[in-house]
PDB file of C-alpha atoms in Angstrom:
ATOM      1  CA  ASP A  20     173.721 152.716  91.787  1.00 50.00           C
ATOM      2  CA  THR A  21     176.905 150.839  92.719  1.00 62.00           C
ATOM      3  CA  GLU A  22     179.641 153.057  94.601  1.00 91.00           C
ATOM      4  CA  VAL A  23     182.319 150.785  93.465  1.00 96.00           C
ATOM      5  CA  THR A  24     182.972 150.922  89.846  1.00 96.00           C
ATOM      6  CA  GLN A  25     184.447 148.355  87.512  1.00 97.00           C
ATOM      7  CA  THR A  26     185.668 148.548  84.050  1.00 97.00           C
ATOM      8  CA  PRO A  27     185.530 147.323  81.572  1.00 97.00           C
ATOM      9  CA  LYS A  28     182.257 145.269  82.119  1.00 96.00           C
ATOM     10  CA  HIS A  29     183.280 142.725  79.537  1.00 96.00           C
ATOM     11  CA  LEU A  30     186.431 141.514  78.356  1.00 96.00           C
ATOM     12  CA  VAL A  31     187.508 138.870  75.819  1.00 95.00           C
ATOM     13  CA  MET A  32     191.049 138.161  75.419  1.00 93.00           C
ATOM     14  CA  GLY A  33     193.202 135.216  73.761  1.00 90.00           C
ATOM     15  CA  MET A  34     195.621 133.505  76.202  1.00 89.00           C
ATOM     16  CA  THR A  35     198.714 135.398  75.096  1.00 88.00           C
ATOM     17  CA  ASN A  36     197.104 138.754  75.543  1.00 89.00           C
ATOM     18  CA  LYS A  37     198.013 141.071  78.474  1.00 94.00           C
ATOM     19  CA  LYS A  38     194.845 143.186  79.844  1.00 95.00           C
ATOM     20  CA  SER A  39     193.984 144.684  83.092  1.00 97.00           C
ATOM     21  CA  LEU A  40     190.663 145.045  85.212  1.00 98.00           C
ATOM     22  CA  LYS A  41     190.127 148.177  86.680  1.00 98.00           C
ATOM     23  CA  CYS A  42     188.311 149.086  90.159  1.00 98.00           C
ATOM     24  CA  GLU A  43     187.513 152.443  91.516  1.00 97.00           C
ATOM     25  CA  GLN A  44     185.874 153.621  94.875  1.00 96.00           C
ATOM     26  CA  HIS A  45     185.449 157.081  96.492  1.00 90.00           C
ATOM     27  CA  MET A  46     183.813 156.217  99.778  1.00 92.00           C
ATOM     28  CA  GLY A  47     187.225 156.483 101.584  1.00 91.00           C
ATOM     29  CA  HIS A  48     187.485 152.964 102.118  1.00 92.00           C
ATOM     30  CA  ARG A  49     190.841 151.498 102.942  1.00 92.00           C
ATOM     31  CA  ALA A  50     190.378 147.912 102.491  1.00 92.00           C
ATOM     32  CA  MET A  51     189.775 146.490  98.841  1.00 94.00           C
ATOM     33  CA  TYR A  52     189.234 142.999  97.404  1.00 95.00           C
ATOM     34  CA  TRP A  53     189.397 141.049  94.266  1.00 97.00           C
ATOM     35  CA  TYR A  54     187.031 137.949  94.186  1.00 97.00           C
ATOM     36  CA  LYS A  55     186.397 135.274  91.256  1.00 97.00           C
ATOM     37  CA  GLN A  56     183.041 133.863  90.854  1.00 96.00           C
ATOM     38  CA  LYS A  57     182.427 131.101  88.336  1.00 95.00           C
ATOM     39  CA  ALA A  58     178.859 130.365  87.143  1.00 91.00           C
ATOM     40  CA  LYS A  59     176.218 129.161  89.770  1.00 89.00           C
ATOM     41  CA  LYS A  60     179.209 129.412  92.375  1.00 93.00           C
ATOM     42  CA  PRO A  61     179.787 131.746  95.231  1.00 95.00           C
ATOM     43  CA  PRO A  62     182.361 134.384  94.835  1.00 95.00           C
ATOM     44  CA  GLU A  63     185.898 133.361  95.911  1.00 95.00           C
ATOM     45  CA  LEU A  64     188.491 135.489  97.552  1.00 94.00           C
ATOM     46  CA  MET A  65     191.824 136.271  95.676  1.00 97.00           C
ATOM     47  CA  PHE A  66     193.336 139.150  97.064  1.00 96.00           C
ATOM     48  CA  VAL A  67     192.963 141.873  99.968  1.00 93.00           C
ATOM     49  CA  TYR A  68     194.490 144.920  99.973  1.00 94.00           C
ATOM     50  CA  SER A  69     194.785 147.103 103.454  1.00 91.00           C
ATOM     51  CA  TYR A  70     195.931 150.472 103.238  1.00 92.00           C
ATOM     52  CA  GLU A  71     197.104 150.045  99.936  1.00 94.00           C
ATOM     53  CA  LYS A  72     199.252 147.003 100.878  1.00 95.00           C
ATOM     54  CA  LEU A  73     198.692 143.436  99.734  1.00 95.00           C
ATOM     55  CA  SER A  74     197.425 141.830 103.012  1.00 92.00           C
ATOM     56  CA  ILE A  75     196.134 138.476 101.615  1.00 91.00           C
ATOM     57  CA  ASN A  76     196.754 136.480  98.658  1.00 94.00           C
ATOM     58  CA  GLU A  77     194.684 133.173  98.188  1.00 93.00           C
ATOM     59  CA  SER A  78     197.260 131.113  96.368  1.00 93.00           C
ATOM     60  CA  VAL A  79     196.277 132.724  93.259  1.00 96.00           C
ATOM     61  CA  PRO A  80     198.468 131.932  90.095  1.00 96.00           C
ATOM     62  CA  SER A  81     201.036 134.493  89.172  1.00 95.00           C
ATOM     63  CA  ARG A  82     199.162 135.050  85.979  1.00 96.00           C
ATOM     64  CA  PHE A  83     196.918 137.226  87.837  1.00 97.00           C
ATOM     65  CA  SER A  84     198.947 140.319  89.385  1.00 97.00           C
ATOM     66  CA  PRO A  85     197.049 142.993  91.498  1.00 98.00           C
ATOM     67  CA  GLU A  86     198.012 146.408  92.079  1.00 97.00           C
ATOM     68  CA  CYS A  87     197.031 148.993  94.281  1.00 96.00           C
ATOM     69  CA  PRO A  88     198.246 152.709  92.966  1.00 95.00           C
ATOM     70  CA  ASN A  89     196.518 154.628  95.576  1.00 93.00           C
ATOM     71  CA  SER A  90     193.572 154.327  98.385  1.00 90.00           C
ATOM     72  CA  SER A  91     190.762 154.697  95.577  1.00 95.00           C
ATOM     73  CA  LEU A  92     191.917 152.438  92.725  1.00 97.00           C
ATOM     74  CA  LEU A  93     192.483 148.754  92.465  1.00 98.00           C
ATOM     75  CA  ASN A  94     193.843 147.147  89.190  1.00 98.00           C
ATOM     76  CA  LEU A  95     194.082 143.333  88.329  1.00 98.00           C
ATOM     77  CA  HIS A  96     196.757 142.709  85.691  1.00 97.00           C
ATOM     78  CA  LEU A  97     195.984 139.438  83.391  1.00 96.00           C
ATOM     79  CA  HIS A  98     198.606 137.637  81.394  1.00 94.00           C
ATOM     80  CA  ALA A  99     198.566 134.373  79.813  1.00 93.00           C
ATOM     81  CA  LEU A 100     195.426 133.339  81.270  1.00 93.00           C
ATOM     82  CA  GLN A 101     193.823 129.966  80.685  1.00 94.00           C
ATOM     83  CA  PRO A 102     190.396 129.292  79.619  1.00 94.00           C
ATOM     84  CA  GLU A 103     189.584 128.080  83.108  1.00 95.00           C
ATOM     85  CA  ASP A 104     190.005 131.554  84.127  1.00 96.00           C
ATOM     86  CA  SER A 105     186.849 132.618  82.625  1.00 97.00           C
ATOM     87  CA  ALA A 106     184.472 133.926  85.074  1.00 96.00           C
ATOM     88  CA  LEU A 107     183.075 137.185  86.627  1.00 97.00           C
ATOM     89  CA  TYR A 108     185.461 139.175  88.639  1.00 98.00           C
ATOM     90  CA  LEU A 109     184.135 141.253  91.353  1.00 97.00           C
ATOM     91  CA  CYS A 110     185.991 144.078  93.349  1.00 97.00           C
ATOM     92  CA  ALA A 111     185.048 145.187  96.624  1.00 95.00           C
ATOM     93  CA  SER A 112     185.811 147.603  99.358  1.00 94.00           C
ATOM     94  CA  SER A 113     185.328 148.121 103.056  1.00 91.00           C
ATOM     95  CA  GLN A 114     185.834 150.948 105.428  1.00 88.00           C
ATOM     96  CA  GLU A 115     188.489 149.760 107.650  1.00 76.00           C
ATOM     97  CA  PRO A 116     190.590 146.921 107.384  1.00 71.00           C
ATOM     98  CA  GLY A 117     191.182 144.591 110.429  1.00 65.00           C
ATOM     99  CA  TYR A 118     187.609 145.212 111.885  1.00 64.00           C
ATOM    100  CA  SER A 119     185.159 142.140 110.929  1.00 59.00           C
ATOM    101  CA  ASN A 120     182.132 144.353 111.373  1.00 69.00           C
ATOM    102  CA  GLN A 121     182.568 146.196 108.172  1.00 77.00           C
ATOM    103  CA  PRO A 122     180.232 145.110 105.322  1.00 88.00           C
ATOM    104  CA  GLN A 123     182.110 144.905 101.887  1.00 91.00           C
ATOM    105  CA  HIS A 124     180.610 146.688  98.961  1.00 93.00           C
ATOM    106  CA  PHE A 125     180.751 145.262  95.695  1.00 95.00           C
ATOM    107  CA  GLY A 126     180.986 146.387  92.194  1.00 95.00           C
ATOM    108  CA  ASP A 127     179.141 144.872  89.515  1.00 95.00           C
ATOM    109  CA  GLY A 128     182.080 142.890  88.017  1.00 96.00           C
ATOM    110  CA  THR A 129     183.856 142.336  84.869  1.00 97.00           C
ATOM    111  CA  ARG A 130     182.829 139.354  82.611  1.00 96.00           C
ATOM    112  CA  LEU A 131     185.984 137.791  81.529  1.00 97.00           C
ATOM    113  CA  SER A 132     186.069 135.257  78.658  1.00 95.00           C
ATOM    114  CA  ILE A 133     189.459 133.542  77.725  1.00 94.00           C
ATOM    115  CA  LEU A 134     189.586 132.099  74.067  1.00 90.00           C
TER     116      LEU A 134
ATOM    117  CA  ALA B   2     187.737 128.102 109.808  1.00 78.00           C
ATOM    118  CA  GLN B   3     184.159 129.508 109.197  1.00 84.00           C
ATOM    119  CA  SER B   4     181.983 128.333 106.944  1.00 91.00           C
ATOM    120  CA  VAL B   5     178.347 128.784 105.612  1.00 95.00           C
ATOM    121  CA  THR B   6     175.777 126.203 104.671  1.00 97.00           C
ATOM    122  CA  GLN B   7     172.629 127.250 102.426  1.00 98.00           C
ATOM    123  CA  PRO B   8     170.567 124.081 102.406  1.00 97.00           C
ATOM    124  CA  ASP B   9     168.501 125.061  99.633  1.00 96.00           C
ATOM    125  CA  ILE B  10     169.916 125.243  95.997  1.00 96.00           C
ATOM    126  CA  HIS B  11     166.442 126.564  94.437  1.00 96.00           C
ATOM    127  CA  ILE B  12     163.452 127.867  95.994  1.00 97.00           C
ATOM    128  CA  THR B  13     160.104 128.716  94.240  1.00 97.00           C
ATOM    129  CA  VAL B  14     157.412 130.772  95.553  1.00 97.00           C
ATOM    130  CA  SER B  15     154.424 132.263  94.418  1.00 97.00           C
ATOM    131  CA  GLU B  16     154.132 136.267  94.213  1.00 97.00           C
ATOM    132  CA  GLY B  17     152.845 137.314  97.313  1.00 97.00           C
ATOM    133  CA  ALA B  18     153.583 134.420  99.514  1.00 98.00           C
ATOM    134  CA  SER B  19     155.933 134.551 102.371  1.00 98.00           C
ATOM    135  CA  LEU B  20     159.805 133.506 102.085  1.00 97.00           C
ATOM    136  CA  GLU B  21     162.309 132.130 104.270  1.00 98.00           C
ATOM    137  CA  LEU B  22     165.863 131.257 103.232  1.00 98.00           C
ATOM    138  CA  ARG B  23     167.745 129.227 105.527  1.00 98.00           C
ATOM    139  CA  CYS B  24     171.447 129.723 106.597  1.00 98.00           C
ATOM    140  CA  ASN B  25     173.724 127.815 109.011  1.00 97.00           C
ATOM    141  CA  TYR B  26     177.105 129.002 109.967  1.00 94.00           C
ATOM    142  CA  SER B  27     180.123 127.636 111.783  1.00 91.00           C
ATOM    143  CA  TYR B  28     182.310 129.980 113.174  1.00 83.00           C
ATOM    144  CA  GLY B  29     184.341 129.766 116.959  1.00 74.00           C
ATOM    145  CA  ALA B  30     183.947 133.279 117.708  1.00 77.00           C
ATOM    146  CA  THR B  31     181.026 136.090 117.409  1.00 77.00           C
ATOM    147  CA  PRO B  32     180.043 135.937 113.947  1.00 85.00           C
ATOM    148  CA  TYR B  33     179.574 138.729 111.941  1.00 90.00           C
ATOM    149  CA  LEU B  34     176.683 137.677 109.184  1.00 93.00           C
ATOM    150  CA  PHE B  35     175.737 139.278 106.212  1.00 95.00           C
ATOM    151  CA  TRP B  36     172.923 138.548 103.327  1.00 97.00           C
ATOM    152  CA  TYR B  37     173.540 139.549  99.869  1.00 97.00           C
ATOM    153  CA  VAL B  38     171.431 139.338  96.753  1.00 97.00           C
ATOM    154  CA  GLN B  39     172.742 139.288  93.210  1.00 97.00           C
ATOM    155  CA  SER B  40     170.650 139.405  90.075  1.00 94.00           C
ATOM    156  CA  PRO B  41     171.845 138.050  86.908  1.00 88.00           C
ATOM    157  CA  GLY B  42     175.049 139.567  85.438  1.00 82.00           C
ATOM    158  CA  GLN B  43     175.353 141.937  88.286  1.00 88.00           C
ATOM    159  CA  GLY B  44     177.272 142.257  91.489  1.00 91.00           C
ATOM    160  CA  LEU B  45     176.407 141.742  94.816  1.00 94.00           C
ATOM    161  CA  GLN B  46     173.857 143.916  96.912  1.00 95.00           C
ATOM    162  CA  LEU B  47     174.017 144.035 100.650  1.00 95.00           C
ATOM    163  CA  LEU B  48     170.508 143.122 102.102  1.00 97.00           C
ATOM    164  CA  LEU B  49     171.219 143.257 105.924  1.00 95.00           C
ATOM    165  CA  LYS B  50     174.023 142.496 108.413  1.00 93.00           C
ATOM    166  CA  TYR B  51     174.147 141.161 111.812  1.00 93.00           C
ATOM    167  CA  PHE B  52     177.277 142.395 114.211  1.00 88.00           C
ATOM    168  CA  SER B  53     175.656 142.276 117.793  1.00 84.00           C
ATOM    169  CA  GLY B  54     172.687 143.011 119.973  1.00 85.00           C
ATOM    170  CA  ASP B  55     169.104 142.868 118.682  1.00 87.00           C
ATOM    171  CA  THR B  56     168.974 139.439 117.279  1.00 90.00           C
ATOM    172  CA  LEU B  57     166.131 140.412 114.641  1.00 96.00           C
ATOM    173  CA  VAL B  58     167.665 142.742 111.989  1.00 96.00           C
ATOM    174  CA  GLN B  59     165.905 144.858 109.239  1.00 96.00           C
ATOM    175  CA  GLY B  60     167.443 145.174 106.025  1.00 96.00           C
ATOM    176  CA  ILE B  61     166.527 146.892 102.522  1.00 96.00           C
ATOM    177  CA  LYS B  62     163.799 145.715 100.137  1.00 95.00           C
ATOM    178  CA  GLY B  63     161.631 144.552 103.319  1.00 97.00           C
ATOM    179  CA  PHE B  64     163.984 141.686 104.209  1.00 98.00           C
ATOM    180  CA  GLU B  65     164.714 140.701 107.795  1.00 98.00           C
ATOM    181  CA  ALA B  66     166.779 138.166 109.227  1.00 98.00           C
ATOM    182  CA  GLU B  67     166.952 136.360 112.663  1.00 96.00           C
ATOM    183  CA  PHE B  68     170.213 135.522 114.250  1.00 95.00           C
ATOM    184  CA  LYS B  69     170.008 132.083 116.526  1.00 94.00           C
ATOM    185  CA  ARG B  70     173.015 131.366 118.415  1.00 92.00           C
ATOM    186  CA  SER B  71     171.724 127.992 119.864  1.00 91.00           C
ATOM    187  CA  GLN B  72     170.719 126.846 116.082  1.00 94.00           C
ATOM    188  CA  SER B  73     173.875 128.528 114.592  1.00 93.00           C
ATOM    189  CA  SER B  74     171.437 129.933 111.992  1.00 95.00           C
ATOM    190  CA  PHE B  75     170.896 133.347 110.326  1.00 97.00           C
ATOM    191  CA  ASN B  76     167.730 132.925 108.130  1.00 98.00           C
ATOM    192  CA  LEU B  77     166.434 135.445 105.703  1.00 98.00           C
ATOM    193  CA  ARG B  78     162.860 136.240 105.719  1.00 98.00           C
ATOM    194  CA  LYS B  79     160.219 138.504 103.859  1.00 98.00           C
ATOM    195  CA  PRO B  80     156.554 138.303 104.411  1.00 97.00           C
ATOM    196  CA  SER B  81     155.441 139.068 100.673  1.00 97.00           C
ATOM    197  CA  VAL B  82     157.763 138.292  97.704  1.00 98.00           C
ATOM    198  CA  HIS B  83     157.670 140.397  94.648  1.00 97.00           C
ATOM    199  CA  TRP B  84     158.406 139.366  91.316  1.00 96.00           C
ATOM    200  CA  SER B  85     161.616 141.560  91.314  1.00 95.00           C
ATOM    201  CA  ASP B  86     162.955 139.548  94.205  1.00 97.00           C
ATOM    202  CA  ALA B  87     163.702 136.773  91.899  1.00 97.00           C
ATOM    203  CA  ALA B  88     167.674 136.470  91.992  1.00 97.00           C
ATOM    204  CA  GLU B  89     170.216 134.621  93.878  1.00 97.00           C
ATOM    205  CA  TYR B  90     170.929 135.037  97.582  1.00 98.00           C
ATOM    206  CA  PHE B  91     174.076 134.520  99.494  1.00 98.00           C
ATOM    207  CA  CYS B  92     174.735 134.296 103.093  1.00 97.00           C
ATOM    208  CA  ALA B  93     178.223 135.114 104.565  1.00 95.00           C
ATOM    209  CA  VAL B  94     180.394 135.086 107.683  1.00 92.00           C
ATOM    210  CA  GLU B  95     183.346 137.350 108.192  1.00 87.00           C
ATOM    211  CA  GLY B  96     186.280 136.369 110.250  1.00 76.00           C
ATOM    212  CA  GLY B  97     190.103 137.666 109.803  1.00 72.00           C
ATOM    213  CA  ASN B  98     189.106 140.041 107.375  1.00 72.00           C
ATOM    214  CA  LYS B  99     187.866 137.314 105.015  1.00 83.00           C
ATOM    215  CA  LEU B 100     184.336 136.905 103.776  1.00 88.00           C
ATOM    216  CA  VAL B 101     183.049 133.213 103.318  1.00 91.00           C
ATOM    217  CA  PHE B 102     179.944 132.624 101.363  1.00 95.00           C
ATOM    218  CA  GLY B 103     177.830 129.922 101.345  1.00 96.00           C
ATOM    219  CA  ALA B 104     176.600 128.142  98.259  1.00 97.00           C
ATOM    220  CA  GLY B 105     173.802 130.270  97.666  1.00 97.00           C
ATOM    221  CA  THR B 106     170.066 130.048  97.162  1.00 98.00           C
ATOM    222  CA  ILE B 107     168.250 130.652  93.854  1.00 97.00           C
ATOM    223  CA  LEU B 108     165.018 132.407  94.300  1.00 98.00           C
ATOM    224  CA  ARG B 109     162.358 131.835  91.312  1.00 97.00           C
ATOM    225  CA  VAL B 110     158.918 133.897  91.850  1.00 97.00           C
ATOM    226  CA  LYS B 111     156.069 132.539  90.113  1.00 96.00           C
ATOM    227  CA  SER B 112     153.006 134.457  89.316  1.00 90.00           C
TER     228      SER B 112
END
């Protein structure tokens, strides 16, 4: 059982739609992450939040907008996506930001399809 | 910048046979190394991690990995593979709060 919960599991949306992905963890972790994973590729880092503040943005297009309302919750707001944005979006968390010896715990992801 | 190379895209082993998945890393400082496994349609599960100390680390599901600084390697091993081990395996190195993954190795298990 994963301790990082992502909803929804699947999402189909048109290019003009606005939707949000949700990620929740109750392990008391203070770092949270969004990754994008295309088929047959490794995950690629998109954003890192440390203590609810955005600390890393890997030059992600503005049609992806992250939000961290509290220490347990991480959202990814989607607007005007392109077909190439279809992918598995993974959320992860780790205990303490800034310490490299903390393993990241992943959710099962949201499978996003853009029509 | 750190990087990870997994030389084998696919590996097929017979059930009950031993397994070794290769991983080579590049990182200037002391590496923090991980192996994750991903089953189809699922997220990544942490198998084991190396931070410091004993270079042979034990993980879940009977996996182990050996850190060899001289070879910049962190190979994953299992003495007897089960059909349920069929999945994709990712080696990763962390630095600067970023986790960098190798391209992954797909393991197929034949009965």
